mmCIF file of C-alpha atoms and ligand atoms in Angstrom:
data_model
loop_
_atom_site.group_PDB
_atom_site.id
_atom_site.type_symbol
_atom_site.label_atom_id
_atom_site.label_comp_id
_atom_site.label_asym_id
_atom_site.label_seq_id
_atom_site.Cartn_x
_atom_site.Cartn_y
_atom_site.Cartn_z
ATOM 1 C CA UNK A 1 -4.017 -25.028 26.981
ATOM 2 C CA UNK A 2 -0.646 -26.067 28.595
ATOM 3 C CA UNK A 3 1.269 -23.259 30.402
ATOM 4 C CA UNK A 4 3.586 -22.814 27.584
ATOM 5 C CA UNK A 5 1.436 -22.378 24.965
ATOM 6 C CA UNK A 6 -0.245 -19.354 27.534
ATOM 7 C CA UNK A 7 3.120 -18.389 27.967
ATOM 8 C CA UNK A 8 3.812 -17.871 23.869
ATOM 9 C CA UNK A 9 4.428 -14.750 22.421
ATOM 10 C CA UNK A 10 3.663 -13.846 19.096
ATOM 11 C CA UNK A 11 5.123 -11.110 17.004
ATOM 12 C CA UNK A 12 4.673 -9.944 13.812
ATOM 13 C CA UNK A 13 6.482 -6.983 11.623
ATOM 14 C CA UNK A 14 5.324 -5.420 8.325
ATOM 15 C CA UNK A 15 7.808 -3.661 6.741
ATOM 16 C CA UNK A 16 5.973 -1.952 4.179
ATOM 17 C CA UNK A 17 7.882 -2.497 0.658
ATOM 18 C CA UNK A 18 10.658 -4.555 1.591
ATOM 19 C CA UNK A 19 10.737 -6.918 -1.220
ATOM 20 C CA UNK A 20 12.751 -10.130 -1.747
ATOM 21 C CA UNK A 21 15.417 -8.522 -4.034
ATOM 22 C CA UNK A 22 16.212 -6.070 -1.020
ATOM 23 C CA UNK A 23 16.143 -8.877 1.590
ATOM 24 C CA UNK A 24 18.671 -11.350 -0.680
ATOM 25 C CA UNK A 25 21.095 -8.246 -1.781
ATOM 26 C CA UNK A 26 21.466 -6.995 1.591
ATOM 27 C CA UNK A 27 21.536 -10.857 3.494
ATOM 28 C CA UNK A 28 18.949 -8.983 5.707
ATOM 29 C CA UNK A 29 18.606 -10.824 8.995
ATOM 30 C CA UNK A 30 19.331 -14.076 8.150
ATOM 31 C CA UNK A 31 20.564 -15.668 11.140
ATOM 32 C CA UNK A 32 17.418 -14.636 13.149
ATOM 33 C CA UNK A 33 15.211 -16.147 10.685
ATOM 34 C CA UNK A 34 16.191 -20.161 9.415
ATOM 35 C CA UNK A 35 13.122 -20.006 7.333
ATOM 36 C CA UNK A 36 12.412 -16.938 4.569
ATOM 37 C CA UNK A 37 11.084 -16.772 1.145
ATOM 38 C CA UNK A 38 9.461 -14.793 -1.769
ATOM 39 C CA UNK A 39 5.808 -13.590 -1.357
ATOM 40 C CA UNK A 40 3.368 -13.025 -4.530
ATOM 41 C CA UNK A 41 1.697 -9.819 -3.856
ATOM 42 C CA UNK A 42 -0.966 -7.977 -5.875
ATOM 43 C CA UNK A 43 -1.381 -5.298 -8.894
ATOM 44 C CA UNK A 44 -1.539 -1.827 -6.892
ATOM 45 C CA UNK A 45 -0.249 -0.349 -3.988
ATOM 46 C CA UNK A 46 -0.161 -0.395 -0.537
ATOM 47 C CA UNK A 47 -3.733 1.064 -0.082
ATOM 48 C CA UNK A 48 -4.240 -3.001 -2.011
ATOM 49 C CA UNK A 49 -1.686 -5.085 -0.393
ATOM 50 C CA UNK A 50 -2.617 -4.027 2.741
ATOM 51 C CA UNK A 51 -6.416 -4.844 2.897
ATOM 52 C CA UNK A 52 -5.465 -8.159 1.290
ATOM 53 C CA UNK A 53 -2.752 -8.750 3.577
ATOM 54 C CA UNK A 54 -4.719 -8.402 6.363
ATOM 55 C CA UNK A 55 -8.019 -9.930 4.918
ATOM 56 C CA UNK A 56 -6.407 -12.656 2.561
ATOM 57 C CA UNK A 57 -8.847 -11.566 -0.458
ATOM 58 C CA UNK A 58 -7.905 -9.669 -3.467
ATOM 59 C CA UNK A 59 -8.951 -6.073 -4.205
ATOM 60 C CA UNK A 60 -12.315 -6.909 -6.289
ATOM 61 C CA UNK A 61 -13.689 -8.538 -2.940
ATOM 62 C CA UNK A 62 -12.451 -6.271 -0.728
ATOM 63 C CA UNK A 63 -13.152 -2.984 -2.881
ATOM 64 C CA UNK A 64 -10.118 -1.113 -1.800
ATOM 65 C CA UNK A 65 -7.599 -0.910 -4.885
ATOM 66 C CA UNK A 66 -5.932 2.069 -5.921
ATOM 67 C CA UNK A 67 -6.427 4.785 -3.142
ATOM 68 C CA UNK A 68 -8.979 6.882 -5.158
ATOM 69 C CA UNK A 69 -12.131 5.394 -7.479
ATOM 70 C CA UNK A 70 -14.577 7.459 -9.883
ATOM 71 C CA UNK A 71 -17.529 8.547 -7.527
ATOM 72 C CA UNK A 72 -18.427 12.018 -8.104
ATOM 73 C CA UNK A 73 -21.571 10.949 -6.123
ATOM 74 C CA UNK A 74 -20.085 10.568 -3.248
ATOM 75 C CA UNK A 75 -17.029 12.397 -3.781
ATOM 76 C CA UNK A 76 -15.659 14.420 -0.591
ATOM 77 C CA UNK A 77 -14.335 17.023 -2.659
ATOM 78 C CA UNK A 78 -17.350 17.436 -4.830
ATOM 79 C CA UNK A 79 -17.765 20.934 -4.818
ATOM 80 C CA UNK A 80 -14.196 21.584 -5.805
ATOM 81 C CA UNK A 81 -15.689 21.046 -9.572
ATOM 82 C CA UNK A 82 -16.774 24.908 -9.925
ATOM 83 C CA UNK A 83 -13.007 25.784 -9.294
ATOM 84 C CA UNK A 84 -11.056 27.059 -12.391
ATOM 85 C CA UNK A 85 -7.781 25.800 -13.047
ATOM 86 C CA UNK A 86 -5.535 27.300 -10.620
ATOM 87 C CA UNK A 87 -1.536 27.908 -10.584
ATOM 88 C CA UNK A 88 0.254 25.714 -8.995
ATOM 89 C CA UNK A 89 1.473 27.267 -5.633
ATOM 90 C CA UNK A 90 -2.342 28.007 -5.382
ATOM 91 C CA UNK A 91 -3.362 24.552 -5.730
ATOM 92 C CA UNK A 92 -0.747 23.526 -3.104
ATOM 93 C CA UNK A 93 -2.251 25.800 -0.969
ATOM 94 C CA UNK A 94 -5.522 24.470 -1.493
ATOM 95 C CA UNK A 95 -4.814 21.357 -0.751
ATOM 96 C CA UNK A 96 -3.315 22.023 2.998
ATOM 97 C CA UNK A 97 -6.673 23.612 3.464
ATOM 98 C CA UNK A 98 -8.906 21.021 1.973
ATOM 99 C CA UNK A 99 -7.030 18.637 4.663
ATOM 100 C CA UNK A 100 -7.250 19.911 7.175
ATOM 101 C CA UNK A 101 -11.281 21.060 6.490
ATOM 102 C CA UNK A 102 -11.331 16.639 5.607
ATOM 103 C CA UNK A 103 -9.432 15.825 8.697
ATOM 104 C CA UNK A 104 -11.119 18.082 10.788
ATOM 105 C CA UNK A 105 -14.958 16.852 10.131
ATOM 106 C CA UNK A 106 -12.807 13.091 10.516
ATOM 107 C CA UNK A 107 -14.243 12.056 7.188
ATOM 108 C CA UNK A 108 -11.985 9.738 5.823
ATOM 109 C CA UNK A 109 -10.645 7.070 8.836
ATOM 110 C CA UNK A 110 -7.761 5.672 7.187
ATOM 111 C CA UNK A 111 -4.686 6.474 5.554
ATOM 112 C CA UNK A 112 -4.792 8.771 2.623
ATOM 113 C CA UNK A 113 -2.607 11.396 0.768
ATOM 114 C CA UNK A 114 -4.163 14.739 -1.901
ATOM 115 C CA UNK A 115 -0.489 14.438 -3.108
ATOM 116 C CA UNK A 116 -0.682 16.038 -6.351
ATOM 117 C CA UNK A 117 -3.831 15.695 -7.355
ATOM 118 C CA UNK A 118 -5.401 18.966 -9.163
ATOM 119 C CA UNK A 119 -8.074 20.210 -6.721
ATOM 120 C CA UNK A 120 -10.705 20.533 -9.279
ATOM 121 C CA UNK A 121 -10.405 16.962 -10.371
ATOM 122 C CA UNK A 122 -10.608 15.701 -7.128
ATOM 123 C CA UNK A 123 -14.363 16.311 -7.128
ATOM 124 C CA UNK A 124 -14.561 13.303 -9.359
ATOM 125 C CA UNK A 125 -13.012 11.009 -7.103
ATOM 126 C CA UNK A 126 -13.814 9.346 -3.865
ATOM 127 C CA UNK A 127 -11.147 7.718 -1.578
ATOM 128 C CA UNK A 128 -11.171 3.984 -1.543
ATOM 129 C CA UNK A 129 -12.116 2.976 1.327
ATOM 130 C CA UNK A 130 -12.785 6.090 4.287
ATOM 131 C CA UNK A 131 -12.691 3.048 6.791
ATOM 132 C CA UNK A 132 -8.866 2.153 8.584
ATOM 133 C CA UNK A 133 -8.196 -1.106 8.041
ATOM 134 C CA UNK A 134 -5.912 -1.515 11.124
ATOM 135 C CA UNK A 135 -9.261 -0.797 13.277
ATOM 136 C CA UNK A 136 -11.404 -4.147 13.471
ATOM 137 C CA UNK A 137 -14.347 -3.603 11.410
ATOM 138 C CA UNK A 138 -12.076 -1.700 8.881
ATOM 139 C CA UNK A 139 -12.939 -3.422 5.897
ATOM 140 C CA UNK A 140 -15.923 -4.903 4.128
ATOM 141 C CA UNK A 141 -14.358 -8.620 4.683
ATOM 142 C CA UNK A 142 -13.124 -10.119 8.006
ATOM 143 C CA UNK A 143 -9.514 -9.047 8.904
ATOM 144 C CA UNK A 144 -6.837 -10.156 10.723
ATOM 145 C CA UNK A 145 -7.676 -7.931 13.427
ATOM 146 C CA UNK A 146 -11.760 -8.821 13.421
ATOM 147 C CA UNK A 147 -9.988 -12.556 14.393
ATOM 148 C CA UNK A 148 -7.908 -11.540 16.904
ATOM 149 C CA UNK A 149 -10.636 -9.622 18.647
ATOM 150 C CA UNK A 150 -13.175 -11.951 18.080
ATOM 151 C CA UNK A 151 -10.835 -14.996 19.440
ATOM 152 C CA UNK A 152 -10.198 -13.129 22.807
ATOM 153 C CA UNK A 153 -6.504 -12.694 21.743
ATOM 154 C CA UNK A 154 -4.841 -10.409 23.884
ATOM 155 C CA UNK A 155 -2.687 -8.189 21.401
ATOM 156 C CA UNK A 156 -1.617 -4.526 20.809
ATOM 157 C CA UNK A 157 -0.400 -3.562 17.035
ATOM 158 C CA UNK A 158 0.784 -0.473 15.870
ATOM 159 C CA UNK A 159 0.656 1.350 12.187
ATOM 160 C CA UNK A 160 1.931 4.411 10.484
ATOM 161 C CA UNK A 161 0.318 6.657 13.148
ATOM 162 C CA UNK A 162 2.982 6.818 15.202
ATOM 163 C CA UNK A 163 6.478 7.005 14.451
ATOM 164 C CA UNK A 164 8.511 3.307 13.916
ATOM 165 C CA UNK A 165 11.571 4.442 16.387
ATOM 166 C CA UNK A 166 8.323 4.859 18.967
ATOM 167 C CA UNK A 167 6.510 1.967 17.960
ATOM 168 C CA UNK A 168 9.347 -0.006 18.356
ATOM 169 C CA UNK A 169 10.100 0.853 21.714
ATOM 170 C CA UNK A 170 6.757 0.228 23.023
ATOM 171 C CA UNK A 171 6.596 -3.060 21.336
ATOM 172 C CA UNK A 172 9.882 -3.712 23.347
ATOM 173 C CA UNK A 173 8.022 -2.789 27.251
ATOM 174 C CA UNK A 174 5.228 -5.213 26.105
ATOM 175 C CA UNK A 175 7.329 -8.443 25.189
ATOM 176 C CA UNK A 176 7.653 -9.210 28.574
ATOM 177 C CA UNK A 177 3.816 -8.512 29.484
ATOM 178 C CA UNK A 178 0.863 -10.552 29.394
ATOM 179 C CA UNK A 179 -0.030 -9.718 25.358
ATOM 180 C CA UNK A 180 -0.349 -12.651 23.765
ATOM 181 C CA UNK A 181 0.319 -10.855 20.050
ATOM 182 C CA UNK A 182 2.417 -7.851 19.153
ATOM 183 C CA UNK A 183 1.887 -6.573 15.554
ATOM 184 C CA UNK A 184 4.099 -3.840 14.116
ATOM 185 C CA UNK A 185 3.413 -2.349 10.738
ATOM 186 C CA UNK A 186 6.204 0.439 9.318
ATOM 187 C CA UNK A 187 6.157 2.641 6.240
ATOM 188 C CA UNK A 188 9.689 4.607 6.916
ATOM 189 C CA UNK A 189 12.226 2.058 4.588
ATOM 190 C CA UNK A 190 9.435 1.815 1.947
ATOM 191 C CA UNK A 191 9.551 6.387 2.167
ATOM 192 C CA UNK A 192 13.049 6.111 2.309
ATOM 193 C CA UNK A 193 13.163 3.719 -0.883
ATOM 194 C CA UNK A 194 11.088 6.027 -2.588
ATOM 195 C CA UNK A 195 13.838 8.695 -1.942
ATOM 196 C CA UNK A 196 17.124 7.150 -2.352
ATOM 197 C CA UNK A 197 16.638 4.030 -4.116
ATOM 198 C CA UNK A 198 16.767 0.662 -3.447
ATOM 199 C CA UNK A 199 20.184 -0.432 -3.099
ATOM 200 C CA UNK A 200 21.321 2.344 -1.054
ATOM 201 C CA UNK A 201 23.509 2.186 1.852
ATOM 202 C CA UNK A 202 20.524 4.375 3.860
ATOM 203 C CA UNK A 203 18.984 0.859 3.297
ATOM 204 C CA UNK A 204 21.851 -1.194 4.707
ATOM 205 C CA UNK A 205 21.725 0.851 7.917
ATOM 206 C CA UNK A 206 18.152 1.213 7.950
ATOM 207 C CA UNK A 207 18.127 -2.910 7.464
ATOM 208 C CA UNK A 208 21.028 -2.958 10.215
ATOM 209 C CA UNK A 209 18.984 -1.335 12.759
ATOM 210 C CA UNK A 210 15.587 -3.739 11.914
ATOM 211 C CA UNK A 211 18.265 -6.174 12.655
ATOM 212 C CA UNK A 212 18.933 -4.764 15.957
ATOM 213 C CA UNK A 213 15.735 -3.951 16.940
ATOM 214 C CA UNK A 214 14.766 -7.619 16.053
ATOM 215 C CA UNK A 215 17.219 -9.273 18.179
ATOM 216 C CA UNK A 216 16.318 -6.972 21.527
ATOM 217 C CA UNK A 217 12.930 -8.797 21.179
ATOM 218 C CA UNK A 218 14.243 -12.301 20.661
ATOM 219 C CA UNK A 219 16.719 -11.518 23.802
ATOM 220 C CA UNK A 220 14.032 -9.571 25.861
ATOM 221 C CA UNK A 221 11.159 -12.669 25.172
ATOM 222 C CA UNK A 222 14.277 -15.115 25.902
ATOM 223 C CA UNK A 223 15.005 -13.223 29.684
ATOM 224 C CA UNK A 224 11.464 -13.128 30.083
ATOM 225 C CA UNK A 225 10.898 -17.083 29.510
ATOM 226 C CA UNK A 226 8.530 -16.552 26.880
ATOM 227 C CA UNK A 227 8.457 -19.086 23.709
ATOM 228 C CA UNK A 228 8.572 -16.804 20.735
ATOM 229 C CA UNK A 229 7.388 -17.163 17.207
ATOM 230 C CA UNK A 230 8.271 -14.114 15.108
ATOM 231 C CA UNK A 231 7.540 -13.587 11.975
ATOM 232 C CA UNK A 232 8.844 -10.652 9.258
ATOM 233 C CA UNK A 233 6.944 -9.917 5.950
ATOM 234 C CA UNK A 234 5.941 -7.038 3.399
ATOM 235 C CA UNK A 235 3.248 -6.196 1.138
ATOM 236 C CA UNK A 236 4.833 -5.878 -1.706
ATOM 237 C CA UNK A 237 8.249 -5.068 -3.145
ATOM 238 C CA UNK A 238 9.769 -2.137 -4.828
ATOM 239 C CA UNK A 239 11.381 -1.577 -8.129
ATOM 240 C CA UNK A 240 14.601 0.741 -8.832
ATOM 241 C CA UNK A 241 13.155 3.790 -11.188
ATOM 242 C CA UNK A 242 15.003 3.919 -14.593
ATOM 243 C CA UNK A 243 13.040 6.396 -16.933
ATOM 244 C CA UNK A 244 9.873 8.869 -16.725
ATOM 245 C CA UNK A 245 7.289 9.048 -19.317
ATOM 246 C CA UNK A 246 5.373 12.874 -19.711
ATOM 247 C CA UNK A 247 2.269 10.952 -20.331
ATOM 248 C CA UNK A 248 -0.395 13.603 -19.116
ATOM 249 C CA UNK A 249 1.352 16.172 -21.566
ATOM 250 C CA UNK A 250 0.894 13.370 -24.114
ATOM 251 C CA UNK A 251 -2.490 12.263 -23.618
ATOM 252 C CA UNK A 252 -3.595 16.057 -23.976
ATOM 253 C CA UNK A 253 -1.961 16.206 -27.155
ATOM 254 C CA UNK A 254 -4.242 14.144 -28.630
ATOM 255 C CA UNK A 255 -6.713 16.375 -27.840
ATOM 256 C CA UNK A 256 -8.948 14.623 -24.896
ATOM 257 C CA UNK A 257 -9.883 17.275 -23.206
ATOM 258 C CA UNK A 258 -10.126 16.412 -19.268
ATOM 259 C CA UNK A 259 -13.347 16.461 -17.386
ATOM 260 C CA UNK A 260 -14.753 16.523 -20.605
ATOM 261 C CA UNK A 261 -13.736 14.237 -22.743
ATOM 262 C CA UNK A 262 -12.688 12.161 -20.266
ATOM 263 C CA UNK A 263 -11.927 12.029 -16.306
ATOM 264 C CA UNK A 264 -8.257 10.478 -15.842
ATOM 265 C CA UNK A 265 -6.560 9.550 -12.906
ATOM 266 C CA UNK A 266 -2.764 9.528 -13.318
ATOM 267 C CA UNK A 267 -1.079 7.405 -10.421
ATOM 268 C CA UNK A 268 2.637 6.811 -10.749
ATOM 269 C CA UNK A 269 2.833 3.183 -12.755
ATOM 270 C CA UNK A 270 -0.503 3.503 -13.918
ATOM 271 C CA UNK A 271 -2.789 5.599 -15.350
ATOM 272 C CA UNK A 272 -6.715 5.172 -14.848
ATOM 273 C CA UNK A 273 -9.026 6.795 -17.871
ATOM 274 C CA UNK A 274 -13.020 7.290 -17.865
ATOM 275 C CA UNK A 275 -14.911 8.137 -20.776
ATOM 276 C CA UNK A 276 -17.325 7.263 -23.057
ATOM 277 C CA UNK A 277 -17.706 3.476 -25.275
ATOM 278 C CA UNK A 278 -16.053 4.963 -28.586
ATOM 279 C CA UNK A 279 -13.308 7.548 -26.724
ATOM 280 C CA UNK A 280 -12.456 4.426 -24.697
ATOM 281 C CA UNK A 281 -11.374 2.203 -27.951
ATOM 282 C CA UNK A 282 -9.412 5.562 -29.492
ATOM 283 C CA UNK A 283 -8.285 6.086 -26.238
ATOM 284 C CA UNK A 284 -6.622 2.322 -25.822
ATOM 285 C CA UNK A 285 -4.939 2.227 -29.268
ATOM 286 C CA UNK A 286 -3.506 5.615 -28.318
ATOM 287 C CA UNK A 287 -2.168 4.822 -25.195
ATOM 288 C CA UNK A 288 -0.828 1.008 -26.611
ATOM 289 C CA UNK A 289 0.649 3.134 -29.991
ATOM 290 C CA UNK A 290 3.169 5.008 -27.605
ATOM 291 C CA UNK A 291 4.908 1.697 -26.563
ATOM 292 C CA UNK A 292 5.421 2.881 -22.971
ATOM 293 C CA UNK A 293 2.985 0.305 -21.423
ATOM 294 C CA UNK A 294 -0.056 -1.606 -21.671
ATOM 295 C CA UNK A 295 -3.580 -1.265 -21.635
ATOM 296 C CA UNK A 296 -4.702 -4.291 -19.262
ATOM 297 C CA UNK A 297 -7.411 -6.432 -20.486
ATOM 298 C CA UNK A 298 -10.515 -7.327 -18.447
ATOM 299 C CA UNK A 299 -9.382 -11.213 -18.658
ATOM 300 C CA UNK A 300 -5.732 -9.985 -17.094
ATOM 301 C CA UNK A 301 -7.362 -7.880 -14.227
ATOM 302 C CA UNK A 302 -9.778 -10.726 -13.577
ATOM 303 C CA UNK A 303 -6.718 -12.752 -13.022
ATOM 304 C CA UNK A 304 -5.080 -9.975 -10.986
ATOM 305 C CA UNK A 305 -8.069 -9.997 -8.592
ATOM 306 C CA UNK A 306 -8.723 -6.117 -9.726
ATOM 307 C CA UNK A 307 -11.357 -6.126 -12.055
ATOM 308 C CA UNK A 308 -14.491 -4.094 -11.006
ATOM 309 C CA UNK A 309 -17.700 -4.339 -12.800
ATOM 310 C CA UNK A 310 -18.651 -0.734 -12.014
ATOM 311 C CA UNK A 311 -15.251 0.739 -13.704
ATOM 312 C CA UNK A 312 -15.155 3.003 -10.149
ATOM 313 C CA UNK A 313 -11.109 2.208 -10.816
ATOM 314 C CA UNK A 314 -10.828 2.741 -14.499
ATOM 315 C CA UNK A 315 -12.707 1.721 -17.903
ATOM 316 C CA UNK A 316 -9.072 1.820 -19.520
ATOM 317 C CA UNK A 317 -6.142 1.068 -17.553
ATOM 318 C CA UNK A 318 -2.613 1.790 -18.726
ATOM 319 C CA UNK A 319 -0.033 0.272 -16.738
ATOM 320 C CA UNK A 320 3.845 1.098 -17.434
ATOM 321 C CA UNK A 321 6.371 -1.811 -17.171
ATOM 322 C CA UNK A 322 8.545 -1.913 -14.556
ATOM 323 C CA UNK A 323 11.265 0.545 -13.837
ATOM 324 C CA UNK A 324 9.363 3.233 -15.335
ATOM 325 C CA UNK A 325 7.371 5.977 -13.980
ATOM 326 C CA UNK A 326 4.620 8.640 -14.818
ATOM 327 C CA UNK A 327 6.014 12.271 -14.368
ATOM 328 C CA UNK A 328 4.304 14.820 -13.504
ATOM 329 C CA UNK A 329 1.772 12.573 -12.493
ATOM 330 C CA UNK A 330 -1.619 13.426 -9.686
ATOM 331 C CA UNK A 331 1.324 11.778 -6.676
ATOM 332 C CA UNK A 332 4.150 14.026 -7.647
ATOM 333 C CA UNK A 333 5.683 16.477 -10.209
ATOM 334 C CA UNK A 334 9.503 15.152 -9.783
ATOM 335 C CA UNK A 335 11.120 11.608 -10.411
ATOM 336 C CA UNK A 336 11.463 9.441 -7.474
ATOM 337 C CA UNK A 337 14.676 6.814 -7.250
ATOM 338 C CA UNK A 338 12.199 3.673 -6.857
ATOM 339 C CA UNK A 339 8.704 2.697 -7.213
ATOM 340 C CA UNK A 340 6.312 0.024 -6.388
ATOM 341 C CA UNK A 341 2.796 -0.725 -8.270
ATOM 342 C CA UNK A 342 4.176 -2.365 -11.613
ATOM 343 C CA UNK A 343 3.076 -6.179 -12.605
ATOM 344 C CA UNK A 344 3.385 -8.344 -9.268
ATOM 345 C CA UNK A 345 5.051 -11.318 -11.538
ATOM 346 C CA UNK A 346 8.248 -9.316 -12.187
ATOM 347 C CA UNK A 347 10.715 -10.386 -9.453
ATOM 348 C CA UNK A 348 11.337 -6.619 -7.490
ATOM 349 C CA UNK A 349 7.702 -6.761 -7.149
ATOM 350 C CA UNK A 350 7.900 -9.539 -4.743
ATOM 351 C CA UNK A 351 7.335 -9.004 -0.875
ATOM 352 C CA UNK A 352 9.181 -11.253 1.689
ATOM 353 C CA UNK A 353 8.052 -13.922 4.568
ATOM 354 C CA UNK A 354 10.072 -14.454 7.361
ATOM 355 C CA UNK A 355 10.150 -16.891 10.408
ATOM 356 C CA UNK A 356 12.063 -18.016 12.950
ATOM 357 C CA UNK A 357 10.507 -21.515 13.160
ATOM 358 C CA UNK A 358 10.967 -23.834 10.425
ATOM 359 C CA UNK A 359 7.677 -24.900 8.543
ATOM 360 C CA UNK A 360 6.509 -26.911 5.451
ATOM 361 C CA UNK A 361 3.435 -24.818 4.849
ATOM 362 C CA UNK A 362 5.234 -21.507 4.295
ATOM 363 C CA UNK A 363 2.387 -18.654 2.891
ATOM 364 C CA UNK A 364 3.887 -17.660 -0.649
ATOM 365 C CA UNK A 365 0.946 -15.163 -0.932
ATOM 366 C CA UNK A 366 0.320 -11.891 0.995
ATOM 367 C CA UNK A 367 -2.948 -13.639 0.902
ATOM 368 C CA UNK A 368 -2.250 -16.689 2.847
ATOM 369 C CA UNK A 369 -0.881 -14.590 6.120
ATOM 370 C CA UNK A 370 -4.080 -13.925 7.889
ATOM 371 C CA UNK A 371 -4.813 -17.465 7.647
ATOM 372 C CA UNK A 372 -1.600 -18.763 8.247
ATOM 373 C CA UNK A 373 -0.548 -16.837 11.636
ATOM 374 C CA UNK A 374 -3.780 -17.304 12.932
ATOM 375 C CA UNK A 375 -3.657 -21.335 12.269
ATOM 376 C CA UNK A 376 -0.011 -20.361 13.871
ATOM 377 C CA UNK A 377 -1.643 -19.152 16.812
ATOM 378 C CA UNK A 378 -4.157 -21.456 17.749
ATOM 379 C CA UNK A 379 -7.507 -19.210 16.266
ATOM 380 C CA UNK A 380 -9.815 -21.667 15.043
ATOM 381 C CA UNK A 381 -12.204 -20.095 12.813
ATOM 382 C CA UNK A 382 -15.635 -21.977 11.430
HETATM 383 ZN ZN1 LIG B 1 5.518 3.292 -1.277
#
């Protein structure tokens, strides 16, 4: 190792739901980075993108997909089944005490939100994954992370723990240190999305500051004589919300009646049904008769890397098309102004890659990062 390449700084920032569109609309910091493109993510969210982002496999080898599965088993909540239905300022209530009982016996590691979700259905349902994938040994496959610590790599990274403005800052006070890898991962533009849309100009300034904050690191690593590579990408990409769908209201129309007829799961794009062989098929032409989505077939989830053979995430799974949104649904009762979680081939739902060093083998996957910035960094692997 030549004292330059010991000298090399690494940094890398995940901006959680900053897609391509976003990037390209807003010329987002294009003269720091000569080399940027679209990145294919996956069907879900980020409790998805993120384990396959940092592992570079897709949900069905990981097992983390959408952030809750069918395990009454196992379920955390399972004695919230006896409860009756309750009214809704009760139920909120509930929740905030069900957290903190969760948080306080440190249960579940990683991240993870009750939202909406009816307290006496949550007995059916266990989270994902109760590991953090940010902590090496987070996941059931090798992360990024399990590399870097296995490699010797001296690096610090920070997540949606701590506050970005913070994170940021700290990042900063190290770039002139003896870390060989900084790693910065931030939720607060994909929250803001969620809130004000996607084309906002809360985004431009949000963007503008990113911007800022990205050039104080090029200029602090340049002062401190350290070769930088820095790279900029996101999980996934989000979508501009343009109608709501009552589909809960609908579904119980037709007379399913749930947790006993069937156990559903309604996220925001999708919703997740369990039930038995004959409700499933009445169930499916239902659900593909109202013309506001599709069921998925086992052959397209296959190809989408999300197809369990246990059905923890769903024997039928609707998905809406993009733009449109499940309300109420188990993560909220209102509309939002943009969502992610619709069909990773339409173009919003593309994430972004960013570099400042020119390259011909550029990932075009969330799935090729791990891979790629350790190759970048000099990690062989066997
Ligand atoms: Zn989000």
């Amino acid at each position: 190792m030549t004292e330059t390449t010991r000298n090399e700084l690494t940094v890398v920032i995940l901006i959680d739901a900053l897609g391509w569109e976003i990037v390209q609309r807003f010329g987002f910091a294009g003269t720091l980075f000569p080399q940027s493109g679209p990145l294919e993510t996956i069907l879900g969210y980020s409790s998805a993108a993120i384990p396959s982002l940092l592992s570079g496999t897709k949900p069905s080898e990981h097992g983390s997909w959408a952030m809750y599965r069918y395990s009454p088993s196992t379920s955390p909540f399972k004695l919230l089944r006896f409860l009756p239905n309750l009214p809704h300022p009760l139920e909120w209530r509930l929740r905030r005490w069900i957290r903190r009982v969760i948080d306080r016996r440190k249960v579940i590691k990683g991240y993870y939100d009750l939202y909406e979700i009816p307290p006496r259905m949550l007995s059916y349902f266990d989270v994902a994954t109760r590991t953090d994938p940010y902590t090496p040994g987070g996941l059931r496959r090798e992360t990024l992370f399990d590399c870097l610590e296995t490699s010797g790599i001296r690096y610090r990274q920070w997540n949606y723990r701590t506050p970005e403005s913070e994170n940021f800052r700290q990042l900063l006070s190290l770039v002139g240190s003896d870390k060989q890898l900084l790693f910065l991962y931030t939720a607060e533009l994909d929250a803001l999305m969620h809130r004000v849309g996607i084309f906002h100009n809360d985004v431009r300034e949000k963007l503008a500051w990113y911007e800022e904050q990205l050039a104080k690191i090029v200029t602090t690593a340049c002062d401190a004589g350290r070769p930088l590579r820095l790279y900029l990408f996101s999980d996934h990409g989000m979508t501009e919300v343009s109608d709501a769908v009552d589909l809960m209201r609908e579904v119980e129309s037709w007379g399913f009646r749930l947790g006993t007829d069937i156990v559903a799961f309604y996220d925001s794009t999708m919703a997740r049904f369990w039930c038995d062989a004959e409700t499933r098929v009445r169930l499916g032409k239902r659900l593909n008769e109202t013309g506001w989505g599709r069921v998925m077939s086992d052959k397209e989830l296959d190809a989408f890397g999300c197809r369990f053979e246990d059905g923890s995430y769903g024997e039928v799974i609707f998905l809406l098309p993009p733009g449109r949104l499940i309300v109420p649904s188990f993560m909220g009762r209102e509309t939002i102004a943009a969502m992610h979680g619709y069909d990773p081939d339409d173009r919003f739902s593309k994430g972004c890659f960013m570099s400042n060093e020119a390259s011909d083998n550029c990932p075009g996957s969330i799935l090729d990062l791990k891979s790629y910035l350790l190759e970048r960094i000099g990690v062989t692997r066997e």
